[in-house]
PDB file of C-alpha atoms in Angstrom:
ATOM      1  CA  MET I   1      -3.375 -10.335 -46.532  1.00 50.00           C
ATOM      2  CA  SER I   2      -5.931 -10.289 -43.773  1.00 60.00           C
ATOM      3  CA  SER I   3      -5.827  -7.591 -40.960  1.00 60.00           C
ATOM      4  CA  PRO I   4      -5.306  -8.503 -37.242  1.00 60.00           C
ATOM      5  CA  PRO I   5      -8.193  -8.947 -34.976  1.00 58.00           C
ATOM      6  CA  GLY I   6      -9.497  -5.619 -33.884  1.00 53.00           C
ATOM      7  CA  GLU I   7      -8.543  -3.627 -37.022  1.00 62.00           C
ATOM      8  CA  PRO I   8      -9.866  -1.413 -38.292  1.00 68.00           C
ATOM      9  CA  ARG I   9     -10.211   0.181 -34.891  1.00 72.00           C
ATOM     10  CA  ARG I  10     -13.969   0.679 -35.089  1.00 76.00           C
ATOM     11  CA  ILE I  11     -14.294  -3.168 -35.198  1.00 77.00           C
ATOM     12  CA  GLY I  12     -12.289  -3.359 -32.098  1.00 76.00           C
ATOM     13  CA  TYR I  13     -14.500  -1.187 -30.226  1.00 82.00           C
ATOM     14  CA  LEU I  14     -17.517  -3.631 -31.123  1.00 83.00           C
ATOM     15  CA  TYR I  15     -15.731  -6.328 -29.127  1.00 84.00           C
ATOM     16  CA  ILE I  16     -15.937  -4.243 -26.016  1.00 87.00           C
ATOM     17  CA  LEU I  17     -19.262  -2.661 -26.576  1.00 89.00           C
ATOM     18  CA  PRO I  18     -21.246  -5.302 -24.626  1.00 91.00           C
ATOM     19  CA  ALA I  19     -19.102  -4.876 -21.506  1.00 92.00           C
ATOM     20  CA  LEU I  20     -19.250  -0.888 -21.902  1.00 90.00           C
ATOM     21  CA  LEU I  21     -23.014  -1.126 -22.134  1.00 93.00           C
ATOM     22  CA  VAL I  22     -23.228  -3.136 -18.812  1.00 93.00           C
ATOM     23  CA  TYR I  23     -20.706  -0.916 -17.115  1.00 91.00           C
ATOM     24  CA  GLY I  24     -22.699   2.107 -18.250  1.00 91.00           C
ATOM     25  CA  ALA I  25     -26.059   0.720 -17.228  1.00 92.00           C
ATOM     26  CA  PHE I  26     -25.017  -0.476 -13.796  1.00 91.00           C
ATOM     27  CA  LEU I  27     -22.365   2.010 -12.655  1.00 89.00           C
ATOM     28  CA  LEU I  28     -22.045   5.192 -14.924  1.00 90.00           C
ATOM     29  CA  TYR I  29     -25.796   5.790 -15.077  1.00 93.00           C
ATOM     30  CA  PRO I  30     -26.373   5.393 -11.292  1.00 92.00           C
ATOM     31  CA  LEU I  31     -23.268   7.621 -10.468  1.00 92.00           C
ATOM     32  CA  LEU I  32     -24.514  10.346 -12.890  1.00 94.00           C
ATOM     33  CA  ARG I  33     -28.033   9.913 -11.508  1.00 94.00           C
ATOM     34  CA  ALA I  34     -26.646  10.485  -7.870  1.00 94.00           C
ATOM     35  CA  VAL I  35     -24.888  13.608  -9.076  1.00 95.00           C
ATOM     36  CA  HIS I  36     -27.957  14.946 -10.598  1.00 95.00           C
ATOM     37  CA  LEU I  37     -30.099  14.187  -7.453  1.00 95.00           C
ATOM     38  CA  SER I  38     -27.471  15.825  -5.234  1.00 96.00           C
ATOM     39  CA  LEU I  39     -28.407  19.199  -6.730  1.00 96.00           C
ATOM     40  CA  PHE I  40     -31.912  19.074  -5.571  1.00 96.00           C
ATOM     41  CA  GLU I  41     -33.738  19.092  -2.131  1.00 95.00           C
ATOM     42  CA  TRP I  42     -36.086  16.240  -2.421  1.00 93.00           C
ATOM     43  CA  ASN I  43     -37.691  13.838   0.112  1.00 91.00           C
ATOM     44  CA  GLY I  44     -38.171  11.019  -2.561  1.00 87.00           C
ATOM     45  CA  ILE I  45     -41.955  11.633  -2.746  1.00 89.00           C
ATOM     46  CA  THR I  46     -42.886  15.381  -3.580  1.00 88.00           C
ATOM     47  CA  LEU I  47     -41.576  17.542  -6.264  1.00 91.00           C
ATOM     48  CA  ALA I  48     -37.716  18.240  -6.030  1.00 92.00           C
ATOM     49  CA  ARG I  49     -36.436  21.843  -5.546  1.00 94.00           C
ATOM     50  CA  PHE I  50     -33.121  22.888  -7.269  1.00 95.00           C
ATOM     51  CA  VAL I  51     -30.612  24.139  -4.744  1.00 95.00           C
ATOM     52  CA  GLY I  52     -27.306  23.717  -6.706  1.00 93.00           C
ATOM     53  CA  LEU I  53     -24.389  23.031  -4.656  1.00 94.00           C
ATOM     54  CA  SER I  54     -26.042  23.613  -1.333  1.00 95.00           C
ATOM     55  CA  ASN I  55     -25.990  20.050  -0.329  1.00 95.00           C
ATOM     56  CA  TYR I  56     -22.296  19.910  -0.944  1.00 96.00           C
ATOM     57  CA  ALA I  57     -21.896  22.960   1.127  1.00 95.00           C
ATOM     58  CA  ASP I  58     -23.728  21.259   3.909  1.00 93.00           C
ATOM     59  CA  VAL I  59     -21.178  18.321   3.775  1.00 92.00           C
ATOM     60  CA  VAL I  60     -18.559  20.968   4.620  1.00 92.00           C
ATOM     61  CA  ARG I  61     -20.428  22.887   7.106  1.00 93.00           C
ATOM     62  CA  ASP I  62     -22.422  20.299   8.929  1.00 93.00           C
ATOM     63  CA  ALA I  63     -20.254  19.200  12.025  1.00 93.00           C
ATOM     64  CA  GLY I  64     -21.992  15.762  12.240  1.00 92.00           C
ATOM     65  CA  LEU I  65     -21.205  14.942   8.676  1.00 93.00           C
ATOM     66  CA  ARG I  66     -17.471  16.176   9.075  1.00 94.00           C
ATOM     67  CA  ALA I  67     -17.318  13.943  11.977  1.00 95.00           C
ATOM     68  CA  ALA I  68     -18.713  10.809   9.990  1.00 96.00           C
ATOM     69  CA  PHE I  69     -15.776  11.513   7.420  1.00 95.00           C
ATOM     70  CA  GLY I  70     -13.410  11.677  10.345  1.00 95.00           C
ATOM     71  CA  HIS I  71     -14.779   8.347  11.711  1.00 96.00           C
ATOM     72  CA  ALA I  72     -14.235   6.685   8.298  1.00 95.00           C
ATOM     73  CA  LEU I  73     -10.623   7.995   8.257  1.00 94.00           C
ATOM     74  CA  VAL I  74     -10.020   6.420  11.635  1.00 96.00           C
ATOM     75  CA  LEU I  75     -11.496   3.169  10.301  1.00 96.00           C
ATOM     76  CA  ILE I  76      -8.854   3.124   7.677  1.00 95.00           C
ATOM     77  CA  ILE I  77      -6.230   2.587  10.307  1.00 96.00           C
ATOM     78  CA  PHE I  78      -8.072  -0.493  11.530  1.00 97.00           C
ATOM     79  CA  TYR I  79      -9.102  -1.724   8.158  1.00 96.00           C
ATOM     80  CA  ALA I  80      -5.891  -1.117   6.207  1.00 95.00           C
ATOM     81  CA  VAL I  81      -2.890  -0.135   8.354  1.00 95.00           C
ATOM     82  CA  PHE I  82      -3.223  -2.819  11.073  1.00 97.00           C
ATOM     83  CA  PRO I  83      -4.071  -5.684   8.766  1.00 96.00           C
ATOM     84  CA  VAL I  84      -1.281  -4.699   6.441  1.00 95.00           C
ATOM     85  CA  LEU I  85       1.186  -4.583   9.286  1.00 95.00           C
ATOM     86  CA  ILE I  86       0.094  -7.869  10.948  1.00 95.00           C
ATOM     87  CA  GLY I  87      -0.417  -9.679   7.443  1.00 93.00           C
ATOM     88  CA  LEU I  88       3.347  -8.701   6.664  1.00 93.00           C
ATOM     89  CA  ALA I  89       4.468 -10.289   9.865  1.00 91.00           C
ATOM     90  CA  LEU I  90       2.381 -13.338   9.621  1.00 89.00           C
ATOM     91  CA  ALA I  91       3.164 -13.869   6.007  1.00 89.00           C
ATOM     92  CA  SER I  92       6.863 -13.499   6.557  1.00 87.00           C
ATOM     93  CA  VAL I  93       7.077 -15.834   9.515  1.00 84.00           C
ATOM     94  CA  LEU I  94       4.877 -18.409   7.653  1.00 81.00           C
ATOM     95  CA  GLN I  95       7.009 -18.148   4.478  1.00 80.00           C
ATOM     96  CA  ARG I  96      10.247 -18.324   6.280  1.00 76.00           C
ATOM     97  CA  ALA I  97       9.345 -21.066   8.670  1.00 72.00           C
ATOM     98  CA  ARG I  98       7.854 -23.189   5.837  1.00 67.00           C
ATOM     99  CA  VAL I  99       4.871 -24.218   8.085  1.00 63.00           C
ATOM    100  CA  ARG I 100       3.339 -27.476   7.259  1.00 71.00           C
ATOM    101  CA  GLY I 101      -0.204 -27.427   6.157  1.00 69.00           C
ATOM    102  CA  LEU I 102       0.327 -23.869   4.753  1.00 70.00           C
ATOM    103  CA  GLY I 103      -2.615 -24.349   2.541  1.00 74.00           C
ATOM    104  CA  PHE I 104      -5.024 -25.226   5.443  1.00 78.00           C
ATOM    105  CA  PHE I 105      -3.784 -22.321   7.155  1.00 78.00           C
ATOM    106  CA  ARG I 106      -4.499 -20.012   4.283  1.00 76.00           C
ATOM    107  CA  THR I 107      -8.081 -21.384   4.202  1.00 80.00           C
ATOM    108  CA  ILE I 108      -8.591 -20.757   7.866  1.00 83.00           C
ATOM    109  CA  VAL I 109      -7.162 -17.045   7.878  1.00 82.00           C
ATOM    110  CA  PHE I 110      -9.256 -16.254   4.580  1.00 84.00           C
ATOM    111  CA  LEU I 111     -12.445 -17.789   6.198  1.00 86.00           C
ATOM    112  CA  PRO I 112     -13.842 -14.377   7.435  1.00 87.00           C
ATOM    113  CA  GLN I 113     -13.905 -13.214   3.827  1.00 87.00           C
ATOM    114  CA  VAL I 114     -16.620 -15.848   2.951  1.00 87.00           C
ATOM    115  CA  VAL I 115     -18.769 -15.112   5.890  1.00 90.00           C
ATOM    116  CA  ALA I 116     -21.544 -12.524   5.310  1.00 91.00           C
ATOM    117  CA  MET I 117     -20.588  -9.313   7.039  1.00 93.00           C
ATOM    118  CA  VAL I 118     -24.149  -9.268   8.780  1.00 93.00           C
ATOM    119  CA  VAL I 119     -23.295 -12.609  10.397  1.00 95.00           C
ATOM    120  CA  VAL I 120     -19.931 -11.175  11.530  1.00 95.00           C
ATOM    121  CA  ALA I 121     -21.548  -8.074  13.022  1.00 96.00           C
ATOM    122  CA  VAL I 122     -24.186 -10.299  15.042  1.00 96.00           C
ATOM    123  CA  ALA I 123     -21.410 -12.481  16.361  1.00 96.00           C
ATOM    124  CA  TRP I 124     -19.243  -9.702  17.435  1.00 96.00           C
ATOM    125  CA  ARG I 125     -22.116  -7.778  19.003  1.00 96.00           C
ATOM    126  CA  HIS I 126     -22.686 -10.905  21.188  1.00 96.00           C
ATOM    127  CA  ILE I 127     -18.901 -10.790  22.111  1.00 96.00           C
ATOM    128  CA  TYR I 128     -18.893  -7.119  22.923  1.00 96.00           C
ATOM    129  CA  ALA I 129     -22.195  -7.438  24.930  1.00 95.00           C
ATOM    130  CA  PRO I 130     -21.998  -6.314  28.608  1.00 93.00           C
ATOM    131  CA  ASP I 131     -22.552 -10.010  29.524  1.00 93.00           C
ATOM    132  CA  GLY I 132     -20.625 -11.347  26.671  1.00 94.00           C
ATOM    133  CA  PRO I 133     -17.545 -13.556  26.279  1.00 95.00           C
ATOM    134  CA  LEU I 134     -15.048 -10.699  26.320  1.00 96.00           C
ATOM    135  CA  ASN I 135     -16.205  -9.171  29.611  1.00 96.00           C
ATOM    136  CA  ASP I 136     -16.366 -12.597  31.023  1.00 95.00           C
ATOM    137  CA  VAL I 137     -12.684 -13.134  30.300  1.00 95.00           C
ATOM    138  CA  LEU I 138     -11.817  -9.823  31.582  1.00 95.00           C
ATOM    139  CA  ARG I 139     -13.730 -10.525  34.761  1.00 94.00           C
ATOM    140  CA  ALA I 140     -12.124 -13.905  35.190  1.00 94.00           C
ATOM    141  CA  ILE I 141      -8.556 -12.647  35.118  1.00 94.00           C
ATOM    142  CA  GLY I 142      -9.360  -9.880  37.612  1.00 93.00           C
ATOM    143  CA  LEU I 143      -9.873  -6.912  35.267  1.00 92.00           C
ATOM    144  CA  ASP I 144     -13.342  -6.038  36.286  1.00 91.00           C
ATOM    145  CA  SER I 145     -12.800  -2.395  35.969  1.00 91.00           C
ATOM    146  CA  VAL I 146     -11.985  -2.736  32.219  1.00 93.00           C
ATOM    147  CA  ALA I 147     -15.227  -4.628  31.419  1.00 94.00           C
ATOM    148  CA  ARG I 148     -17.932  -2.438  29.813  1.00 93.00           C
ATOM    149  CA  GLY I 149     -20.618  -2.317  27.209  1.00 92.00           C
ATOM    150  CA  TRP I 150     -17.951  -1.750  24.549  1.00 96.00           C
ATOM    151  CA  LEU I 151     -20.466  -0.722  21.752  1.00 96.00           C
ATOM    152  CA  GLY I 152     -22.363   1.532  23.996  1.00 94.00           C
ATOM    153  CA  ASP I 153     -19.265   3.324  25.194  1.00 94.00           C
ATOM    154  CA  TYR I 154     -18.703   6.898  23.673  1.00 94.00           C
ATOM    155  CA  THR I 155     -14.970   6.174  23.788  1.00 94.00           C
ATOM    156  CA  PHE I 156     -14.418   2.740  22.789  1.00 95.00           C
ATOM    157  CA  ALA I 157     -17.414   2.214  20.436  1.00 96.00           C
ATOM    158  CA  LEU I 158     -15.542   3.151  17.240  1.00 97.00           C
ATOM    159  CA  PRO I 159     -12.400   1.392  18.223  1.00 96.00           C
ATOM    160  CA  ALA I 160     -14.461  -1.716  18.923  1.00 97.00           C
ATOM    161  CA  VAL I 161     -15.973  -1.528  15.462  1.00 97.00           C
ATOM    162  CA  GLY I 162     -12.364  -0.997  14.047  1.00 97.00           C
ATOM    163  CA  VAL I 163     -11.121  -4.126  15.665  1.00 97.00           C
ATOM    164  CA  ILE I 164     -13.842  -6.227  13.802  1.00 97.00           C
ATOM    165  CA  GLY I 165     -12.596  -4.595  10.638  1.00 96.00           C
ATOM    166  CA  THR I 166      -8.979  -5.580  11.568  1.00 96.00           C
ATOM    167  CA  TRP I 167     -10.052  -9.222  12.240  1.00 95.00           C
ATOM    168  CA  PHE I 168     -12.053  -9.377   9.039  1.00 95.00           C
ATOM    169  CA  GLU I 169      -9.493  -7.866   6.707  1.00 95.00           C
ATOM    170  CA  THR I 170      -6.213  -9.401   8.123  1.00 94.00           C
ATOM    171  CA  GLY I 171      -6.772 -12.876   6.456  1.00 91.00           C
ATOM    172  CA  LEU I 172      -7.391 -11.339   3.040  1.00 92.00           C
ATOM    173  CA  VAL I 173      -4.132  -9.353   3.342  1.00 94.00           C
ATOM    174  CA  THR I 174      -2.005 -12.197   4.757  1.00 92.00           C
ATOM    175  CA  VAL I 175      -3.144 -14.521   1.762  1.00 90.00           C
ATOM    176  CA  LEU I 176      -2.272 -11.792  -0.800  1.00 92.00           C
ATOM    177  CA  LEU I 177       1.054 -11.183   0.698  1.00 93.00           C
ATOM    178  CA  LEU I 178       1.746 -15.056   1.089  1.00 89.00           C
ATOM    179  CA  ALA I 179       0.989 -15.293  -2.676  1.00 88.00           C
ATOM    180  CA  GLY I 180       3.450 -12.454  -3.470  1.00 91.00           C
ATOM    181  CA  MET I 181       6.210 -13.844  -1.290  1.00 90.00           C
ATOM    182  CA  SER I 182       5.944 -17.405  -2.805  1.00 86.00           C
ATOM    183  CA  ARG I 183       7.006 -16.019  -6.126  1.00 88.00           C
ATOM    184  CA  ILE I 184      10.294 -14.412  -4.721  1.00 87.00           C
ATOM    185  CA  PRO I 185      13.236 -16.552  -6.239  1.00 88.00           C
ATOM    186  CA  ARG I 186      15.158 -18.478  -3.635  1.00 85.00           C
ATOM    187  CA  GLU I 187      18.449 -16.826  -5.087  1.00 87.00           C
ATOM    188  CA  ARG I 188      17.541 -13.403  -3.658  1.00 86.00           C
ATOM    189  CA  TYR I 189      17.336 -14.887  -0.121  1.00 82.00           C
ATOM    190  CA  GLU I 190      20.592 -16.647  -0.655  1.00 83.00           C
ATOM    191  CA  ALA I 191      22.241 -13.595  -2.132  1.00 86.00           C
ATOM    192  CA  ALA I 192      21.163 -11.495   1.034  1.00 84.00           C
ATOM    193  CA  ARG I 193      22.360 -14.220   3.449  1.00 83.00           C
ATOM    194  CA  LEU I 194      25.685 -14.233   1.578  1.00 83.00           C
ATOM    195  CA  ASP I 195      26.086 -10.486   2.250  1.00 82.00           C
ATOM    196  CA  GLY I 196      25.388 -11.080   5.872  1.00 82.00           C
ATOM    197  CA  ALA I 197      21.747 -10.086   6.141  1.00 79.00           C
ATOM    198  CA  GLY I 198      19.796 -11.232   9.185  1.00 80.00           C
ATOM    199  CA  PRO I 199      16.125 -11.916   9.198  1.00 79.00           C
ATOM    200  CA  PHE I 200      15.027  -8.388   9.612  1.00 84.00           C
ATOM    201  CA  ALA I 201      17.551  -6.964   6.959  1.00 86.00           C
ATOM    202  CA  GLU I 202      16.486  -9.730   4.730  1.00 86.00           C
ATOM    203  CA  PHE I 203      12.824  -8.819   5.086  1.00 87.00           C
ATOM    204  CA  PHE I 204      13.427  -5.040   4.208  1.00 88.00           C
ATOM    205  CA  ALA I 205      16.044  -5.791   1.461  1.00 88.00           C
ATOM    206  CA  VAL I 206      14.248  -8.701  -0.295  1.00 89.00           C
ATOM    207  CA  VAL I 207      10.598  -9.235   0.817  1.00 89.00           C
ATOM    208  CA  LEU I 208       9.320  -5.860   1.041  1.00 90.00           C
ATOM    209  CA  PRO I 209      10.386  -4.500  -2.254  1.00 89.00           C
ATOM    210  CA  ALA I 210       9.218  -7.726  -3.908  1.00 90.00           C
ATOM    211  CA  VAL I 211       5.647  -7.572  -2.558  1.00 92.00           C
ATOM    212  CA  ARG I 212       5.118  -3.857  -3.156  1.00 90.00           C
ATOM    213  CA  GLY I 213       2.414  -4.581  -5.714  1.00 89.00           C
ATOM    214  CA  GLU I 214       0.522  -6.938  -3.451  1.00 92.00           C
ATOM    215  CA  ILE I 215       0.752  -4.356  -0.679  1.00 93.00           C
ATOM    216  CA  ALA I 216      -0.686  -1.792  -3.084  1.00 92.00           C
ATOM    217  CA  VAL I 217      -3.637  -4.171  -3.941  1.00 92.00           C
ATOM    218  CA  ALA I 218      -4.145  -4.930  -0.214  1.00 94.00           C
ATOM    219  CA  VAL I 219      -4.289  -1.317   0.814  1.00 93.00           C
ATOM    220  CA  THR I 220      -6.648  -0.474  -1.964  1.00 93.00           C
ATOM    221  CA  LEU I 221      -9.094  -3.095  -1.140  1.00 93.00           C
ATOM    222  CA  THR I 222      -9.109  -2.555   2.640  1.00 95.00           C
ATOM    223  CA  VAL I 223      -9.251   1.164   2.303  1.00 94.00           C
ATOM    224  CA  ILE I 224     -12.338   0.951   0.252  1.00 93.00           C
ATOM    225  CA  ALA I 225     -13.785  -1.416   2.566  1.00 94.00           C
ATOM    226  CA  ALA I 226     -13.242   0.952   5.294  1.00 95.00           C
ATOM    227  CA  LEU I 227     -14.852   3.915   3.699  1.00 94.00           C
ATOM    228  CA  ARG I 228     -17.874   2.161   2.369  1.00 91.00           C
ATOM    229  CA  THR I 229     -18.570   0.059   5.408  1.00 93.00           C
ATOM    230  CA  PHE I 230     -22.271   0.093   6.287  1.00 95.00           C
ATOM    231  CA  ASP I 231     -23.656  -3.196   7.325  1.00 94.00           C
ATOM    232  CA  LEU I 232     -21.098  -3.637  10.108  1.00 96.00           C
ATOM    233  CA  VAL I 233     -22.162  -0.173  11.588  1.00 96.00           C
ATOM    234  CA  TYR I 234     -25.617  -0.624  11.003  1.00 96.00           C
ATOM    235  CA  ILE I 235     -25.919  -4.037  12.874  1.00 95.00           C
ATOM    236  CA  THR I 236     -23.528  -3.228  15.730  1.00 96.00           C
ATOM    237  CA  THR I 237     -24.190   0.413  16.732  1.00 95.00           C
ATOM    238  CA  SER I 238     -26.447   2.059  14.141  1.00 94.00           C
ATOM    239  CA  GLY I 239     -24.177   4.901  14.347  1.00 94.00           C
ATOM    240  CA  GLY I 240     -24.391   5.381  18.152  1.00 91.00           C
ATOM    241  CA  PRO I 241     -24.052   5.844  20.888  1.00 94.00           C
ATOM    242  CA  GLY I 242     -25.038   9.396  19.691  1.00 92.00           C
ATOM    243  CA  THR I 243     -23.190   9.743  16.386  1.00 93.00           C
ATOM    244  CA  SER I 244     -19.862   8.389  17.790  1.00 95.00           C
ATOM    245  CA  THR I 245     -19.595   5.621  15.214  1.00 96.00           C
ATOM    246  CA  SER I 246     -21.454   7.233  12.331  1.00 96.00           C
ATOM    247  CA  VAL I 247     -19.697   6.854   8.880  1.00 96.00           C
ATOM    248  CA  PRO I 248     -20.649   8.454   5.490  1.00 96.00           C
ATOM    249  CA  SER I 249     -22.280   5.039   4.123  1.00 95.00           C
ATOM    250  CA  TYR I 250     -24.438   5.044   7.261  1.00 96.00           C
ATOM    251  CA  GLU I 251     -25.307   8.728   6.743  1.00 96.00           C
ATOM    252  CA  VAL I 252     -26.419   8.151   3.319  1.00 96.00           C
ATOM    253  CA  TYR I 253     -28.827   5.457   4.416  1.00 95.00           C
ATOM    254  CA  HIS I 254     -30.013   7.502   7.360  1.00 95.00           C
ATOM    255  CA  ARG I 255     -30.756  10.673   5.464  1.00 94.00           C
ATOM    256  CA  ALA I 256     -32.253   9.117   2.424  1.00 94.00           C
ATOM    257  CA  PHE I 257     -34.498   6.400   4.077  1.00 93.00           C
ATOM    258  CA  GLU I 258     -35.072   7.824   7.640  1.00 93.00           C
ATOM    259  CA  LEU I 259     -35.051  11.617   7.305  1.00 93.00           C
ATOM    260  CA  GLY I 260     -36.145  11.981   3.673  1.00 93.00           C
ATOM    261  CA  GLN I 261     -33.211  13.952   2.672  1.00 94.00           C
ATOM    262  CA  VAL I 262     -32.438  12.245  -0.622  1.00 95.00           C
ATOM    263  CA  GLY I 263     -30.422  15.163  -2.206  1.00 95.00           C
ATOM    264  CA  SER I 264     -28.245  15.421   0.723  1.00 95.00           C
ATOM    265  CA  ALA I 265     -27.608  11.694   0.816  1.00 96.00           C
ATOM    266  CA  ALA I 266     -26.752  11.618  -2.774  1.00 96.00           C
ATOM    267  CA  ALA I 267     -24.274  14.577  -2.100  1.00 96.00           C
ATOM    268  CA  ILE I 268     -22.632  12.409   0.732  1.00 96.00           C
ATOM    269  CA  GLY I 269     -22.414   9.534  -1.616  1.00 95.00           C
ATOM    270  CA  VAL I 270     -20.824  11.522  -4.209  1.00 96.00           C
ATOM    271  CA  CYS I 271     -18.273  13.076  -1.830  1.00 95.00           C
ATOM    272  CA  LEU I 272     -17.495   9.517  -0.617  1.00 95.00           C
ATOM    273  CA  THR I 273     -16.890   8.135  -4.119  1.00 93.00           C
ATOM    274  CA  VAL I 274     -14.505  11.059  -4.870  1.00 94.00           C
ATOM    275  CA  LEU I 275     -12.652  10.372  -1.640  1.00 93.00           C
ATOM    276  CA  ILE I 276     -12.302   6.763  -2.407  1.00 92.00           C
ATOM    277  CA  PHE I 277     -11.205   7.510  -5.832  1.00 92.00           C
ATOM    278  CA  VAL I 278      -8.528  10.059  -4.756  1.00 93.00           C
ATOM    279  CA  ILE I 279      -7.136   7.700  -1.914  1.00 91.00           C
ATOM    280  CA  THR I 280      -6.870   4.650  -4.198  1.00 89.00           C
ATOM    281  CA  LEU I 281      -5.381   6.755  -7.002  1.00 91.00           C
ATOM    282  CA  GLY I 282      -2.840   8.046  -4.460  1.00 90.00           C
ATOM    283  CA  VAL I 283      -1.974   4.450  -3.221  1.00 87.00           C
ATOM    284  CA  ASN I 284      -1.572   3.204  -6.879  1.00 83.00           C
ATOM    285  CA  ARG I 285       0.598   6.217  -7.858  1.00 86.00           C
ATOM    286  CA  LEU I 286       2.866   5.612  -4.785  1.00 82.00           C
ATOM    287  CA  ALA I 287       3.106   1.863  -5.693  1.00 77.00           C
ATOM    288  CA  ASP I 288       4.006   2.597  -9.403  1.00 76.00           C
ATOM    289  CA  ARG I 289       6.593   5.057  -8.353  1.00 71.00           C
ATOM    290  CA  GLY I 290       8.225   2.619  -5.831  1.00 61.00           C
ATOM    291  CA  THR I 291       8.449  -0.005  -8.564  1.00 60.00           C
ATOM    292  CA  ALA I 292       9.619   2.314 -11.418  1.00 57.00           C
TER     293      ALA I 292
END
């Protein structure tokens, strides 16, 4: 009698060996190399000097680096929280109203995802310019006092960058949630209506529990996007004005390629990786607990 595929177990490992080799070469090795570099003070050219965990201590002690991580957490609100809330509202209305041309609408709202972030950043930098369309509209409706150089304002620069993230991620979240809502059996809606549930009660009793998995996926993707955003910040503000929009990914580039502090940049990258892992693990644990 022949054994099933993958038996004995050592044969099964051979099936996944090519994928493991690729995974190790392009992900695990660079990650381990970054951890190794983070233990040294090195400018990328001369001999490195071993400093142990000093670079990690600097991440905690350096007020600028703490602020950069704080800015990344603020961007999570714009990249993840707002898109999920807006996406839930849009998807619920579209699913309930049965809008004609829903496939076309999905394509339109998803369109920002297929545009390079560099292109998006350049376009929004023009929109936010002192003489750009946004300020022209504000002046046209009599709000001259509100118009400003949005990306050059210490108070509004970070929220302005965050709004771009909200616009960019909302389409992805909406499409994910629409896909989840389309799989909800009609019987559940009918049962809720027979129990006297209105639109809002129906949303919380039927829709929200059914798309918990899609919400978890959306939050995971958008949180990762918020924490690793670099090109948007680099093109729009370069971390400015001052350091008001600096984020960890930008600090990695700035320290490694502009200041020659490769060890410090590697330590920031490792800390950012750990932060992303912890947050995404927490999100998935909460999602699994809710569906249990």
